[in-house]
């Protein structure tokens, strides 16, 4: 097999993987990630879908799937101290979902309408960017090569009435 053919197959595999990941990383026809919705889903619903976390945890838990690592922040006391407590929801409700895909799709392959996102520099990594849509409650962390490193779902602007500061 020639190098060009081998390279072509690798490119085809990369394209196929990117296309498979598109439904999981675009805010199209659903809220949240795989039905896990900030301020709506509960820890028991998450564990029913993803299984137990990889390690013992209280309010920030990590889960593994065949295609990604998932960190989920759960609420503690409603309107108590701390970032995970600033929402009027029951203890154990999902506040944030962060997905770290194993195969990093290219941002342009997700076909997002980037006009709906604000673009800010990642303060910790030079050349890296964060695209955020506050209205939808989603952000994409993108590397200097245009690869999506993580996708974060957080309370959408429509949920501001549940914020303790409102």
CSV table of C-alpha atoms in Angstrom, one decimal:
chain,number,residue,atom,x,y,z
A,1,UNK,CA,0.0,0.0,0.0
A,2,UNK,CA,1.4,3.4,-1.0
A,3,UNK,CA,1.8,6.2,1.6
A,4,UNK,CA,-0.7,8.3,-0.3
A,5,UNK,CA,-3.3,5.6,-0.1
A,6,UNK,CA,-2.6,5.1,3.6
A,7,UNK,CA,-2.8,8.8,4.2
A,8,UNK,CA,-6.0,9.0,2.2
A,9,UNK,CA,-7.5,6.3,4.4
A,10,UNK,CA,-6.4,8.1,7.6
A,11,UNK,CA,-8.1,11.3,6.2
A,12,UNK,CA,-11.3,9.3,5.5
A,13,UNK,CA,-11.2,7.9,9.0
A,14,UNK,CA,-10.7,11.3,10.5
A,15,UNK,CA,-13.6,12.7,8.4
A,16,UNK,CA,-15.9,9.9,9.4
A,17,UNK,CA,-15.1,10.3,13.1
A,18,UNK,CA,-15.7,14.0,12.9
A,19,UNK,CA,-19.1,13.5,11.2
A,20,UNK,CA,-20.0,11.0,13.9
A,21,UNK,CA,-19.2,13.5,16.7
A,22,UNK,CA,-21.2,16.4,15.1
A,23,UNK,CA,-24.5,15.4,16.7
A,24,UNK,CA,-22.9,15.2,20.1
A,25,UNK,CA,-21.2,18.6,20.0
A,26,UNK,CA,-23.7,20.9,18.3
A,27,UNK,CA,-26.6,22.7,20.1
A,28,UNK,CA,-29.0,21.8,17.4
A,29,UNK,CA,-32.2,20.0,18.3
A,30,UNK,CA,-31.8,19.5,22.0
A,31,UNK,CA,-30.6,21.1,25.2
A,32,UNK,CA,-27.6,19.8,27.0
A,33,UNK,CA,-25.5,16.8,26.1
A,34,UNK,CA,-27.1,13.5,25.3
A,35,UNK,CA,-30.2,14.6,27.2
A,36,UNK,CA,-28.2,15.7,30.3
A,37,UNK,CA,-29.4,19.3,30.8
A,38,UNK,CA,-28.0,21.8,33.3
A,39,UNK,CA,-30.5,22.7,36.0
A,40,UNK,CA,-32.9,19.9,34.8
A,41,UNK,CA,-31.1,16.6,35.0
A,42,UNK,CA,-30.2,14.8,38.3
A,43,UNK,CA,-27.3,12.8,39.4
A,44,UNK,CA,-29.4,9.6,39.4
A,45,UNK,CA,-30.3,10.3,35.7
A,46,UNK,CA,-26.7,10.9,34.8
A,47,UNK,CA,-25.5,7.7,36.5
A,48,UNK,CA,-28.3,5.7,34.9
A,49,UNK,CA,-27.0,6.9,31.5
A,50,UNK,CA,-23.2,7.0,32.1
A,51,UNK,CA,-22.7,4.6,35.0
A,52,UNK,CA,-20.8,5.3,38.2
A,53,UNK,CA,-18.1,8.0,38.2
A,54,UNK,CA,-14.5,6.8,37.7
A,55,UNK,CA,-13.6,7.8,41.3
A,56,UNK,CA,-15.5,8.7,44.5
A,57,UNK,CA,-16.7,12.2,44.3
A,58,UNK,CA,-19.2,14.6,45.9
A,59,UNK,CA,-20.1,17.5,43.6
A,60,UNK,CA,-17.7,17.4,40.7
A,61,UNK,CA,-17.6,13.9,39.1
A,62,UNK,CA,-15.8,12.4,36.2
A,63,UNK,CA,-17.3,9.7,33.9
A,64,UNK,CA,-15.7,7.8,31.1
A,65,UNK,CA,-17.4,6.6,27.9
A,66,UNK,CA,-15.8,5.0,24.9
A,67,UNK,CA,-15.5,8.3,23.1
A,68,UNK,CA,-15.0,11.0,25.8
A,69,UNK,CA,-14.3,11.9,29.4
A,70,UNK,CA,-17.1,13.8,31.0
A,71,UNK,CA,-16.9,16.1,34.1
A,72,UNK,CA,-20.2,17.0,35.7
A,73,UNK,CA,-20.7,19.6,38.5
A,74,UNK,CA,-23.7,19.0,40.7
A,75,UNK,CA,-25.5,21.6,42.9
A,76,UNK,CA,-25.2,21.5,46.6
A,77,UNK,CA,-27.4,23.6,48.9
A,78,UNK,CA,-29.7,25.9,46.9
A,79,UNK,CA,-28.4,29.5,47.1
A,80,UNK,CA,-25.6,28.5,49.5
A,81,UNK,CA,-22.0,29.5,49.3
A,82,UNK,CA,-19.9,28.4,46.2
A,83,UNK,CA,-20.3,28.5,42.5
A,84,UNK,CA,-22.3,25.2,42.3
A,85,UNK,CA,-24.8,26.6,44.9
A,86,UNK,CA,-25.9,29.7,43.1
A,87,UNK,CA,-29.0,28.1,41.6
A,88,UNK,CA,-32.5,27.5,43.0
A,89,UNK,CA,-32.4,23.7,42.3
A,90,UNK,CA,-32.4,20.6,44.4
A,91,UNK,CA,-29.1,19.3,45.7
A,92,UNK,CA,-27.6,16.8,43.2
A,93,UNK,CA,-28.9,18.6,40.1
A,94,UNK,CA,-26.5,19.0,37.1
A,95,UNK,CA,-25.1,22.5,36.9
A,96,UNK,CA,-22.4,22.0,34.3
A,97,UNK,CA,-21.4,19.3,31.9
A,98,UNK,CA,-17.9,19.4,30.3
A,99,UNK,CA,-17.1,16.9,27.6
A,100,UNK,CA,-13.5,16.1,26.5
A,101,UNK,CA,-13.7,14.1,23.3
A,102,UNK,CA,-11.1,11.4,22.6
A,103,UNK,CA,-11.1,12.3,18.9
A,104,UNK,CA,-10.8,16.0,18.7
A,105,UNK,CA,-13.1,17.3,15.8
A,106,UNK,CA,-12.2,20.4,13.9
A,107,UNK,CA,-14.4,23.4,14.9
A,108,UNK,CA,-15.2,24.1,11.2
A,109,UNK,CA,-16.5,20.5,10.8
A,110,UNK,CA,-19.2,21.2,13.4
A,111,UNK,CA,-20.7,23.8,11.1
A,112,UNK,CA,-21.7,26.1,13.9
A,113,UNK,CA,-23.0,29.6,13.2
A,114,UNK,CA,-20.1,31.3,14.9
A,115,UNK,CA,-21.9,34.7,14.7
A,116,UNK,CA,-24.0,33.4,17.6
A,117,UNK,CA,-20.8,33.0,19.7
A,118,UNK,CA,-18.5,35.4,21.4
A,119,UNK,CA,-14.8,34.5,20.9
A,120,UNK,CA,-12.4,35.1,23.7
A,121,UNK,CA,-8.7,34.2,24.2
A,122,UNK,CA,-8.1,31.4,26.6
A,123,UNK,CA,-6.4,33.1,29.5
A,124,UNK,CA,-4.3,30.1,30.3
A,125,UNK,CA,-3.2,28.9,26.9
A,126,UNK,CA,-1.7,31.2,24.2
A,127,UNK,CA,-3.3,30.8,20.8
A,128,UNK,CA,-6.3,28.9,22.2
A,129,UNK,CA,-9.9,30.3,22.0
A,130,UNK,CA,-13.2,29.8,23.7
A,131,UNK,CA,-16.4,30.3,21.7
A,132,UNK,CA,-19.4,30.9,24.0
A,133,UNK,CA,-23.1,31.2,23.4
A,134,UNK,CA,-24.7,32.4,26.6
A,135,UNK,CA,-28.2,32.2,25.2
A,136,UNK,CA,-27.9,28.5,24.5
A,137,UNK,CA,-25.6,27.7,27.4
A,138,UNK,CA,-22.7,26.2,25.5
A,139,UNK,CA,-19.0,26.9,24.9
A,140,UNK,CA,-16.2,25.3,22.8
A,141,UNK,CA,-12.6,25.4,23.8
A,142,UNK,CA,-10.5,25.3,20.6
A,143,UNK,CA,-6.8,24.7,20.2
A,144,UNK,CA,-4.5,26.8,18.1
A,145,UNK,CA,-4.9,24.1,15.3
A,146,UNK,CA,-8.7,24.5,15.3
A,147,UNK,CA,-9.5,21.3,17.2
A,148,UNK,CA,-12.2,21.2,19.8
A,149,UNK,CA,-10.6,20.3,23.1
A,150,UNK,CA,-13.8,20.4,25.2
A,151,UNK,CA,-17.4,21.4,25.0
A,152,UNK,CA,-19.2,22.8,28.1
A,153,UNK,CA,-22.9,23.0,28.7
A,154,UNK,CA,-24.0,25.4,31.4
A,155,UNK,CA,-27.3,27.1,32.4
A,156,UNK,CA,-28.7,29.0,29.4
A,157,UNK,CA,-29.8,32.6,29.7
A,158,UNK,CA,-33.4,31.4,29.8
A,159,UNK,CA,-32.6,29.9,33.2
A,160,UNK,CA,-31.5,33.2,34.8
A,161,UNK,CA,-34.6,33.2,36.9
A,162,UNK,CA,-33.2,30.2,38.7
A,163,UNK,CA,-30.1,32.1,39.6
A,164,UNK,CA,-30.0,33.0,43.3
A,165,UNK,CA,-28.7,36.5,42.5
A,166,UNK,CA,-31.9,37.3,40.5
